[in-house]
Amino acid sequence: MHTLADAVPEPYWLRQPGAPPATDPLASAETADLAVIGAGYSGLWTALLAKERDPSRDVVVVEAGTAGWAASGRNGGFCAASLTHGFDNGLSRFPDEMDTLERLGRQNLTEIEETVRRHAIDCDFARTGELHVATAPWQLRDLSAYQSAAAERGLDVRLLDRDAVRAEVDSPTYLGGVWDRDGCAMLDPARLVWGLRRACLDLGVRLYENTRVDRIEGLAGGLRLQTLRGRVDAPRIALATGAYSNLLRRLRHYVIPVYDYALMTEPLTADQLATIGWRHRQGIGDSGNQFHYYRLTTDNRILWGGYDAVYYRGGRITTDHDQREETFRILARHFADTFPHLADVRFTHKWGGVIDACSRFSGFFGTAYSGRLAYAAGYTGLGVGATRFGAKVMLDLLDGGRTELTSLKLVRSKPVPFPPEPVRTGVIQLTRWSIAQADRHDGRRNLWLRTLDRVGLGFDS
């Protein structure tokens, strides 16, 4: 496809000017009050909040690559208030806690906005909300039910008919939509990482990049992180490695690596942007089981991603999977269907990356090593905002006291584990086929999907 001919095979966000130089790797024996493994959103939020809670606390962060090189620097930049991967998913799994989870999620998003302002993080944070659009009649029914349930809880969620949604963003594929006006912000994901990294360093956090932790060992009164050329001893550890969870064996049962792909266009001209409107610059997601997400950047590029979430046999993580031409062609074709008036727009970047998926699609939490290690994982692609909440949970778990957060069923419960290989690959591929069939047949879920729903494994992409 000609619009993909010149696309650079690398993440747009991470190749922007302004990336900070890497810190030196760990090459000595260190001690700390708190050691954090991972310098993506989850780890950096944990370090920052730990220092803000107690400025005297000695915090070390150890990162296998550079800050944000994985999911945190490759995502769409949707910073959602939802802690449960969307309102419907949360309501189906935690109905008795939804009011509390919505309150905590909106509070979390507001606190992220305040942190961005307080630390002068230049990440183009804009609380535009998110537009959920229907491209098939059955999606209209689901969106209407979502809007009613959300409005009953006092959320600013507005139902739009075909004309109203196309007045916001004009696509011939839109039949209606719901605009959550306050529950999502758009931002530059890499610049948020770089800003959090700088804020941590300014507060005295020690960061060692290009330093992989090879193993965790128990010590009297603490734990040791062993690396190639050094080690860190600390009484408390926060594990914030997302899909890269091999350091704690139990997480392998709950987390699978799923690859997500995205395209970025060249900047739209004023005339091109005028053909589609988009004056309020909301993030947009369509409402199929296999869904697209898309948004404008500050220079009016369109990021277009999603739809074709891919699990590779055996769960192998490799940079070879970061590029998948078949998926890029599918995404480009769907972009042309959605915005036929932008037929001449070129794509400048194409990339993929791994996300940590779990069976309930929202983060889960726990401890190991007799409470000396806390972990958070499984955000399933909606972790830009929820990782900050997860950081608070990890710190509360490490403190050992009972708090509002540690009392939540969301925190106390675990997702249903995935079966071992080779059954795991077969189950996932059958499920992907089934959800594609559901999208083609008025949203009707076959016997396999209904069975998964009943056992708590309700699945979409």
Short mmCIF file of C-alpha atoms in Angstrom, two decimals:
data_model
loop_
_atom_site.label_atom_id
_atom_site.label_comp_id
_atom_site.label_asym_id
_atom_site.label_seq_id
_atom_site.Cartn_x
_atom_site.Cartn_y
_atom_site.Cartn_z
CA MET A 1 0.00 0.00 0.00
CA HIS A 2 1.51 3.29 -1.14
CA THR A 3 0.75 5.19 2.08
CA LEU A 4 3.01 2.76 3.99
CA ALA A 5 5.90 2.86 1.54
CA ASP A 6 8.05 5.33 3.47
CA ALA A 7 7.00 4.46 7.04
CA VAL A 8 9.97 4.19 9.39
CA PRO A 9 9.92 0.92 11.39
CA GLU A 10 10.31 2.42 14.86
CA PRO A 11 8.15 3.95 17.60
CA TYR A 12 7.36 7.57 16.78
CA TRP A 13 7.34 8.75 20.39
CA LEU A 14 10.71 7.31 21.38
CA ARG A 15 12.50 8.76 18.37
CA GLN A 16 11.56 12.36 19.14
CA PRO A 17 14.26 14.86 20.07
CA GLY A 18 14.81 15.31 23.78
CA ALA A 19 15.37 11.75 24.97
CA PRO A 20 17.64 11.92 28.04
CA PRO A 21 21.04 10.20 27.97
CA ALA A 22 21.10 6.91 29.84
CA THR A 23 22.47 6.77 33.34
CA ASP A 24 25.41 4.51 34.09
CA PRO A 25 24.66 0.82 34.70
CA LEU A 26 25.02 -0.60 38.18
CA ALA A 27 28.61 -1.71 38.81
CA SER A 28 28.85 -1.93 42.60
CA ALA A 29 27.16 -3.22 45.75
CA GLU A 30 24.41 -0.82 46.86
CA THR A 31 21.83 -0.65 49.62
CA ALA A 32 18.49 1.15 49.69
CA ASP A 33 15.32 1.44 51.73
CA LEU A 34 13.28 0.58 48.63
CA ALA A 35 14.46 -0.98 45.37
CA VAL A 36 12.26 -0.77 42.29
CA ILE A 37 12.72 -3.12 39.33
CA GLY A 38 11.65 -1.43 36.10
CA ALA A 39 11.62 2.20 34.92
CA GLY A 40 8.42 2.32 32.96
CA TYR A 41 5.34 4.10 34.27
CA SER A 42 4.78 1.55 37.05
CA GLY A 43 8.30 1.75 38.43
CA LEU A 44 8.76 5.50 38.05
CA TRP A 45 5.42 6.27 39.70
CA THR A 46 6.37 3.96 42.56
CA ALA A 47 9.72 5.69 43.07
CA LEU A 48 8.23 9.18 42.80
CA LEU A 49 5.37 8.50 45.20
CA ALA A 50 7.71 6.82 47.66
CA LYS A 51 9.90 9.93 47.78
CA GLU A 52 6.91 12.26 48.00
CA ARG A 53 5.52 10.26 50.91
CA ASP A 54 8.88 10.21 52.69
CA PRO A 55 11.66 12.41 51.24
CA SER A 56 14.22 10.71 53.49
CA ARG A 57 13.55 7.28 51.98
CA ASP A 58 16.49 5.99 49.95
CA VAL A 59 15.10 4.69 46.64
CA VAL A 60 16.95 2.87 43.86
CA VAL A 61 15.46 2.02 40.45
CA VAL A 62 17.08 -0.65 38.28
CA GLU A 63 16.10 -0.83 34.60
CA ALA A 64 17.10 -3.47 32.04
CA GLY A 65 16.98 -1.01 29.14
CA THR A 66 16.34 2.71 29.31
CA ALA A 67 13.39 4.40 30.98
CA GLY A 68 10.21 3.83 29.00
CA TRP A 69 11.75 1.81 26.17
CA ALA A 70 9.01 -0.85 26.32
CA ALA A 71 5.22 -0.39 26.65
CA SER A 72 5.43 2.98 28.40
CA GLY A 73 7.03 4.63 25.38
CA ARG A 74 5.11 2.82 22.64
CA ASN A 75 1.44 3.27 23.56
CA GLY A 76 -1.23 5.58 22.20
CA GLY A 77 -1.02 8.14 25.01
CA PHE A 78 -4.57 7.55 26.33
CA CYS A 79 -4.40 8.34 30.04
CA ALA A 80 -7.75 6.99 31.25
CA ALA A 81 -9.39 7.35 34.63
CA SER A 82 -10.62 3.76 34.45
CA LEU A 83 -8.82 1.33 36.73
CA THR A 84 -10.72 -1.64 35.28
CA HIS A 85 -10.06 -1.43 31.52
CA GLY A 86 -13.32 0.36 30.91
CA PHE A 87 -16.57 0.82 32.75
CA ASP A 88 -18.34 -2.27 31.39
CA ASN A 89 -15.46 -4.59 32.21
CA GLY A 90 -15.30 -3.22 35.75
CA LEU A 91 -19.04 -3.42 36.28
CA SER A 92 -19.11 -7.06 35.19
CA ARG A 93 -16.29 -8.05 37.56
CA PHE A 94 -16.54 -5.67 40.53
CA PRO A 95 -20.17 -4.50 40.63
CA ASP A 96 -20.19 -3.80 44.37
CA GLU A 97 -17.06 -1.64 44.11
CA MET A 98 -17.76 0.30 40.91
CA ASP A 99 -18.73 3.54 42.64
CA THR A 100 -15.52 3.41 44.70
CA LEU A 101 -13.36 2.40 41.73
CA GLU A 102 -14.76 5.20 39.58
CA ARG A 103 -14.11 7.72 42.35
CA LEU A 104 -10.58 6.48 42.88
CA GLY A 105 -9.91 6.42 39.14
CA ARG A 106 -11.09 9.99 38.57
CA GLN A 107 -9.11 11.10 41.62
CA ASN A 108 -6.05 9.32 40.23
CA LEU A 109 -6.37 11.08 36.87
CA THR A 110 -6.69 14.45 38.57
CA GLU A 111 -3.59 13.71 40.68
CA ILE A 112 -1.66 12.78 37.52
CA GLU A 113 -2.64 16.15 36.04
CA GLU A 114 -1.49 17.89 39.23
CA THR A 115 1.82 16.00 39.19
CA VAL A 116 2.44 16.96 35.57
CA ARG A 117 1.86 20.59 36.49
CA ARG A 118 3.85 20.49 39.75
CA HIS A 119 6.92 18.94 38.18
CA ALA A 120 6.62 20.94 34.94
CA ILE A 121 6.45 17.78 32.81
CA ASP A 122 6.12 18.83 29.17
CA CYS A 123 4.04 15.91 27.85
CA ASP A 124 1.15 17.72 26.09
CA PHE A 125 -1.32 16.64 28.77
CA ALA A 126 -4.86 17.58 27.66
CA ARG A 127 -8.01 16.33 29.38
CA THR A 128 -10.05 15.98 26.21
CA GLY A 129 -12.09 12.95 27.16
CA GLU A 130 -12.66 9.94 24.94
CA LEU A 131 -15.19 9.32 22.20
CA HIS A 132 -16.45 5.73 21.91
CA VAL A 133 -17.94 5.30 18.43
CA ALA A 134 -20.27 2.65 17.04
CA THR A 135 -19.62 1.31 13.55
CA ALA A 136 -22.30 -1.43 13.69
CA PRO A 137 -25.88 -1.40 15.06
CA TRP A 138 -25.14 -3.91 17.84
CA GLN A 139 -22.44 -1.58 19.17
CA LEU A 140 -25.04 1.18 19.49
CA ARG A 141 -27.05 -1.02 21.86
CA ASP A 142 -24.01 -1.70 24.02
CA LEU A 143 -22.97 1.96 24.09
CA SER A 144 -26.47 3.06 25.09
CA ALA A 145 -26.45 0.62 28.02
CA TYR A 146 -22.99 1.83 29.05
CA GLN A 147 -24.06 5.48 28.92
CA SER A 148 -27.15 4.81 31.06
CA ALA A 149 -25.22 2.94 33.74
CA ALA A 150 -22.45 5.55 33.82
CA ALA A 151 -24.85 8.51 33.90
CA GLU A 152 -26.68 6.94 36.86
CA ARG A 153 -23.40 7.25 38.75
CA GLY A 154 -23.10 10.93 37.91
CA LEU A 155 -20.40 10.59 35.26
CA ASP A 156 -20.28 13.15 32.46
CA VAL A 157 -20.93 10.64 29.69
CA ARG A 158 -23.07 11.80 26.76
CA LEU A 159 -24.87 9.70 24.16
CA LEU A 160 -24.53 11.01 20.60
CA ASP A 161 -26.64 10.02 17.61
CA ARG A 162 -25.22 9.65 14.11
CA ASP A 163 -25.40 13.36 13.27
CA ALA A 164 -24.02 14.46 16.62
CA VAL A 165 -21.04 12.12 16.55
CA ARG A 166 -20.21 13.06 12.96
CA ALA A 167 -20.38 16.71 13.98
CA GLU A 168 -17.55 15.90 16.40
CA VAL A 169 -15.48 13.76 14.02
CA ASP A 170 -16.75 13.03 10.54
CA SER A 171 -16.51 9.45 9.31
CA PRO A 172 -19.03 7.63 7.12
CA THR A 173 -18.53 4.55 9.33
CA TYR A 174 -19.96 6.20 12.47
CA LEU A 175 -23.53 5.36 13.51
CA GLY A 176 -23.42 6.99 16.94
CA GLY A 177 -21.23 7.25 19.98
CA VAL A 178 -20.67 8.09 23.62
CA TRP A 179 -18.42 10.91 24.73
CA ASP A 180 -16.85 10.50 28.16
CA ARG A 181 -15.98 14.15 28.55
CA ASP A 182 -13.81 13.98 31.67
CA GLY A 183 -12.52 10.43 32.00
CA CYS A 184 -9.48 10.47 29.74
CA ALA A 185 -6.55 12.72 28.87
CA MET A 186 -4.33 12.68 25.82
CA LEU A 187 -0.57 12.97 26.32
CA ASP A 188 2.80 12.23 24.79
CA PRO A 189 3.71 8.91 26.44
CA ALA A 190 7.48 9.10 26.01
CA ARG A 191 7.68 12.66 27.31
CA LEU A 192 5.63 11.63 30.34
CA VAL A 193 8.21 8.89 31.03
CA TRP A 194 11.09 11.31 30.58
CA GLY A 195 9.39 13.84 32.84
CA LEU A 196 8.74 11.30 35.58
CA ARG A 197 12.34 10.13 35.27
CA ARG A 198 13.62 13.69 35.73
CA ALA A 199 11.28 14.28 38.69
CA CYS A 200 12.58 11.12 40.37
CA LEU A 201 16.19 12.14 39.86
CA ASP A 202 15.45 15.64 41.16
CA LEU A 203 14.10 14.12 44.37
CA GLY A 204 17.20 12.01 44.87
CA VAL A 205 16.17 8.66 43.41
CA ARG A 206 19.15 6.69 42.12
CA LEU A 207 18.55 5.20 38.66
CA TYR A 208 20.66 2.53 36.99
CA GLU A 209 19.75 1.92 33.36
CA ASN A 210 20.94 -0.88 31.07
CA THR A 211 21.07 -3.06 34.17
CA ARG A 212 19.12 -6.31 34.07
CA VAL A 213 18.25 -8.01 37.34
CA ASP A 214 19.20 -11.66 36.94
CA ARG A 215 17.68 -13.00 40.13
CA ILE A 216 16.17 -12.09 43.48
CA GLU A 217 17.66 -13.67 46.60
CA GLY A 218 16.39 -13.70 50.16
CA LEU A 219 18.50 -12.16 52.91
CA ALA A 220 18.03 -11.78 56.63
CA GLY A 221 15.59 -8.88 56.88
CA GLY A 222 15.46 -8.14 53.16
CA LEU A 223 16.13 -9.11 49.56
CA ARG A 224 19.04 -8.87 47.15
CA LEU A 225 18.78 -7.94 43.48
CA GLN A 226 21.67 -9.57 41.68
CA THR A 227 22.85 -8.05 38.39
CA LEU A 228 25.77 -8.82 36.09
CA ARG A 229 28.20 -6.39 37.73
CA GLY A 230 26.52 -5.35 40.96
CA ARG A 231 23.76 -5.88 43.46
CA VAL A 232 21.21 -3.96 45.52
CA ASP A 233 20.18 -5.02 49.03
CA ALA A 234 16.91 -3.60 50.35
CA PRO A 235 14.28 -4.54 52.90
CA ARG A 236 11.49 -3.82 50.38
CA ILE A 237 11.22 -4.44 46.62
CA ALA A 238 8.64 -3.25 44.09
CA LEU A 239 8.48 -5.40 40.96
CA ALA A 240 7.25 -3.26 38.06
CA THR A 241 8.30 -5.16 34.93
CA GLY A 242 4.98 -5.69 33.16
CA ALA A 243 5.20 -8.45 30.56
CA TYR A 244 8.81 -9.10 31.53
CA SER A 245 7.85 -10.99 34.66
CA ASN A 246 10.27 -13.92 34.72
CA LEU A 247 11.77 -12.87 38.05
CA LEU A 248 8.67 -14.07 39.89
CA ARG A 249 7.56 -17.49 38.71
CA ARG A 250 3.94 -17.20 39.86
CA LEU A 251 3.28 -14.31 37.49
CA ARG A 252 3.85 -16.56 34.48
CA HIS A 253 0.47 -18.17 35.16
CA TYR A 254 -1.37 -14.85 35.05
CA VAL A 255 0.41 -12.69 32.46
CA ILE A 256 0.84 -13.28 28.76
CA PRO A 257 2.74 -11.04 26.34
CA VAL A 258 0.44 -9.73 23.59
CA TYR A 259 1.75 -7.58 20.75
CA ASP A 260 -0.09 -4.43 19.78
CA TYR A 261 0.64 -2.40 16.63
CA ALA A 262 0.27 1.22 15.58
CA LEU A 263 0.80 3.61 12.68
CA MET A 264 1.49 7.34 12.72
CA THR A 265 0.58 9.66 9.85
CA GLU A 266 2.37 12.71 8.60
CA PRO A 267 0.96 16.00 9.99
CA LEU A 268 -2.41 16.86 8.47
CA THR A 269 -2.77 20.16 6.71
CA ALA A 270 -5.40 22.61 7.94
CA ASP A 271 -7.62 21.69 5.00
CA GLN A 272 -7.25 17.96 5.63
CA LEU A 273 -8.12 18.36 9.30
CA ALA A 274 -11.11 20.54 8.41
CA THR A 275 -12.61 17.68 6.38
CA ILE A 276 -13.00 15.57 9.53
CA GLY A 277 -13.50 18.25 12.20
CA TRP A 278 -12.15 16.85 15.47
CA ARG A 279 -12.19 20.30 17.08
CA HIS A 280 -12.28 18.89 20.62
CA ARG A 281 -9.35 16.54 19.92
CA GLN A 282 -10.78 13.61 21.90
CA GLY A 283 -9.19 10.23 21.92
CA ILE A 284 -11.34 7.82 19.93
CA GLY A 285 -12.00 4.12 20.20
CA ASP A 286 -14.44 2.11 18.15
CA SER A 287 -16.59 -0.45 19.89
CA GLY A 288 -15.95 -3.81 18.26
CA ASN A 289 -14.41 -6.69 20.11
CA GLN A 290 -11.40 -6.07 17.88
CA PHE A 291 -11.18 -2.32 18.30
CA HIS A 292 -9.10 0.53 16.96
CA TYR A 293 -7.85 3.45 19.04
CA TYR A 294 -6.75 6.74 17.52
CA ARG A 295 -5.93 10.31 18.42
CA LEU A 296 -4.35 13.54 17.24
CA THR A 297 -0.88 14.68 18.24
CA THR A 298 -0.08 18.32 18.91
CA ASP A 299 1.19 18.74 15.33
CA ASN A 300 -1.98 17.09 13.95
CA ARG A 301 -0.65 13.67 13.09
CA ILE A 302 -3.08 10.79 13.60
CA LEU A 303 -1.93 7.81 15.62
CA TRP A 304 -3.93 4.77 14.48
CA GLY A 305 -3.53 1.51 16.39
CA GLY A 306 -5.11 -1.59 17.82
CA TYR A 307 -7.41 -4.17 16.25
CA ASP A 308 -4.93 -6.99 15.64
CA ALA A 309 -3.60 -7.96 19.08
CA VAL A 310 -1.27 -10.92 18.52
CA TYR A 311 -0.04 -13.65 20.86
CA TYR A 312 2.90 -15.54 19.40
CA ARG A 313 3.20 -19.25 20.06
CA GLY A 314 4.92 -19.96 23.35
CA GLY A 315 4.71 -16.36 24.52
CA ARG A 316 8.14 -15.54 23.17
CA ILE A 317 9.20 -11.88 23.44
CA THR A 318 11.58 -10.71 20.73
CA THR A 319 12.23 -7.53 18.81
CA ASP A 320 11.48 -9.52 15.65
CA HIS A 321 7.81 -9.26 16.58
CA ASP A 322 7.88 -5.45 16.75
CA GLN A 323 7.21 -5.31 13.00
CA ARG A 324 4.31 -7.19 11.37
CA GLU A 325 3.61 -6.09 7.83
CA GLU A 326 0.34 -8.03 7.60
CA THR A 327 -1.06 -6.07 10.53
CA PHE A 328 0.22 -2.74 9.21
CA ARG A 329 -1.59 -3.37 5.91
CA ILE A 330 -4.81 -4.20 7.78
CA LEU A 331 -4.53 -1.04 9.88
CA ALA A 332 -3.86 1.12 6.82
CA ARG A 333 -6.88 -0.35 5.03
CA HIS A 334 -9.13 0.28 8.03
CA PHE A 335 -7.83 3.85 8.29
CA ALA A 336 -8.80 4.42 4.64
CA ASP A 337 -12.28 2.99 5.31
CA THR A 338 -12.76 5.28 8.31
CA PHE A 339 -11.38 8.45 6.71
CA PRO A 340 -11.74 8.11 2.92
CA HIS A 341 -11.29 11.88 2.60
CA LEU A 342 -7.66 11.39 3.81
CA ALA A 343 -6.71 8.95 1.08
CA ASP A 344 -3.51 10.79 0.22
CA VAL A 345 -2.15 10.97 3.77
CA ARG A 346 1.10 9.05 4.24
CA PHE A 347 2.17 7.03 7.24
CA THR A 348 5.58 8.03 8.57
CA HIS A 349 6.07 5.44 11.35
CA LYS A 350 4.98 1.88 12.05
CA TRP A 351 5.75 -0.10 15.18
CA GLY A 352 4.64 -2.68 17.67
CA GLY A 353 5.31 -3.61 21.25
CA VAL A 354 4.37 -6.08 23.92
CA ILE A 355 1.73 -5.46 26.58
CA ASP A 356 1.15 -7.47 29.76
CA ALA A 357 -2.29 -9.03 29.34
CA CYS A 358 -4.24 -10.92 31.96
CA SER A 359 -7.60 -12.67 31.81
CA ARG A 360 -9.55 -9.89 33.51
CA PHE A 361 -7.83 -7.12 31.44
CA SER A 362 -7.14 -4.89 34.45
CA GLY A 363 -4.17 -4.72 36.77
CA PHE A 364 -3.73 -7.20 39.60
CA PHE A 365 -1.52 -7.00 42.65
CA GLY A 366 0.16 -9.08 45.31
CA THR A 367 3.17 -9.79 47.47
CA ALA A 368 5.89 -12.40 47.70
CA TYR A 369 8.85 -13.18 49.94
CA SER A 370 6.75 -12.81 53.10
CA GLY A 371 5.52 -9.38 52.12
CA ARG A 372 8.93 -7.93 51.32
CA LEU A 373 8.19 -7.75 47.60
CA ALA A 374 5.07 -6.24 46.01
CA TYR A 375 4.08 -6.46 42.38
CA ALA A 376 1.55 -4.99 39.96
CA ALA A 377 0.94 -6.36 36.48
CA GLY A 378 -1.68 -7.19 33.85
CA TYR A 379 -2.87 -3.73 32.80
CA THR A 380 -3.59 -5.09 29.30
CA GLY A 381 -2.88 -1.90 27.42
CA LEU A 382 -4.67 0.58 29.67
CA GLY A 383 -1.86 1.29 32.08
CA VAL A 384 -0.88 4.89 31.34
CA GLY A 385 -3.08 6.10 34.18
CA ALA A 386 -3.76 2.92 36.15
CA THR A 387 -0.06 2.29 36.82
CA ARG A 388 -0.01 5.25 39.18
CA PHE A 389 -2.84 3.67 41.15
CA GLY A 390 -0.91 0.40 41.07
CA ALA A 391 2.14 2.15 42.44
CA LYS A 392 0.10 3.37 45.41
CA VAL A 393 -1.17 -0.16 45.95
CA MET A 394 2.36 -1.60 45.94
CA LEU A 395 3.56 0.97 48.46
CA ASP A 396 0.56 0.27 50.71
CA LEU A 397 1.20 -3.49 50.47
CA LEU A 398 4.85 -3.01 51.37
CA ASP A 399 3.91 -0.86 54.37
CA GLY A 400 1.84 -3.80 55.60
CA GLY A 401 -1.17 -1.92 56.95
CA ARG A 402 -4.77 -2.23 55.81
CA THR A 403 -5.81 0.74 53.67
CA GLU A 404 -8.74 1.65 51.47
CA LEU A 405 -6.78 0.38 48.48
CA THR A 406 -5.58 -2.91 49.96
CA SER A 407 -9.13 -3.65 51.13
CA LEU A 408 -10.54 -3.60 47.59
CA LYS A 409 -11.62 -6.82 45.93
CA LEU A 410 -9.79 -5.50 42.87
CA VAL A 411 -6.57 -5.67 44.90
CA ARG A 412 -7.29 -8.79 46.95
CA SER A 413 -8.40 -11.00 44.05
CA LYS A 414 -6.46 -12.50 41.15
CA PRO A 415 -7.44 -13.09 37.52
CA VAL A 416 -8.13 -16.61 36.31
CA PRO A 417 -4.76 -18.13 35.35
CA PHE A 418 -4.02 -19.08 31.76
CA PRO A 419 -3.52 -22.79 30.96
CA PRO A 420 0.02 -24.01 30.28
CA GLU A 421 1.43 -24.42 26.79
CA PRO A 422 0.63 -25.80 24.29
CA VAL A 423 -2.99 -25.50 25.43
CA ARG A 424 -2.50 -21.79 26.07
CA THR A 425 -1.71 -21.01 22.43
CA GLY A 426 -4.67 -23.08 21.21
CA VAL A 427 -7.09 -21.38 23.60
CA ILE A 428 -5.91 -17.90 22.64
CA GLN A 429 -6.09 -18.55 18.89
CA LEU A 430 -9.57 -20.09 19.18
CA THR A 431 -10.65 -17.06 21.19
CA ARG A 432 -9.23 -14.59 18.65
CA TRP A 433 -11.09 -16.40 15.88
CA SER A 434 -14.31 -16.37 17.92
CA ILE A 435 -14.23 -12.65 18.66
CA ALA A 436 -13.62 -11.90 14.99
CA GLN A 437 -16.69 -14.01 14.19
CA ALA A 438 -18.70 -12.12 16.82
CA ASP A 439 -17.80 -8.81 15.17
CA ARG A 440 -19.04 -10.17 11.85
CA HIS A 441 -22.30 -11.56 13.27
CA ASP A 442 -24.01 -8.67 15.06
CA GLY A 443 -21.90 -9.10 18.19
CA ARG A 444 -23.28 -12.57 18.92
CA ARG A 445 -20.86 -14.55 21.07
CA ASN A 446 -20.50 -18.22 20.23
CA LEU A 447 -20.55 -21.09 22.71
CA TRP A 448 -16.81 -20.77 23.33
CA LEU A 449 -17.00 -17.07 24.23
CA ARG A 450 -20.08 -17.61 26.40
CA THR A 451 -18.22 -20.35 28.25
CA LEU A 452 -15.26 -18.03 28.84
CA ASP A 453 -17.65 -15.36 30.12
CA ARG A 454 -19.09 -17.77 32.67
CA VAL A 455 -15.67 -18.71 34.08
CA GLY A 456 -14.41 -15.14 34.28
CA LEU A 457 -12.36 -15.15 31.09
CA GLY A 458 -14.58 -12.89 28.98
CA PHE A 459 -12.27 -11.82 26.21
CA ASP A 460 -11.87 -9.09 23.64
CA SER A 461 -8.81 -7.64 21.93
#
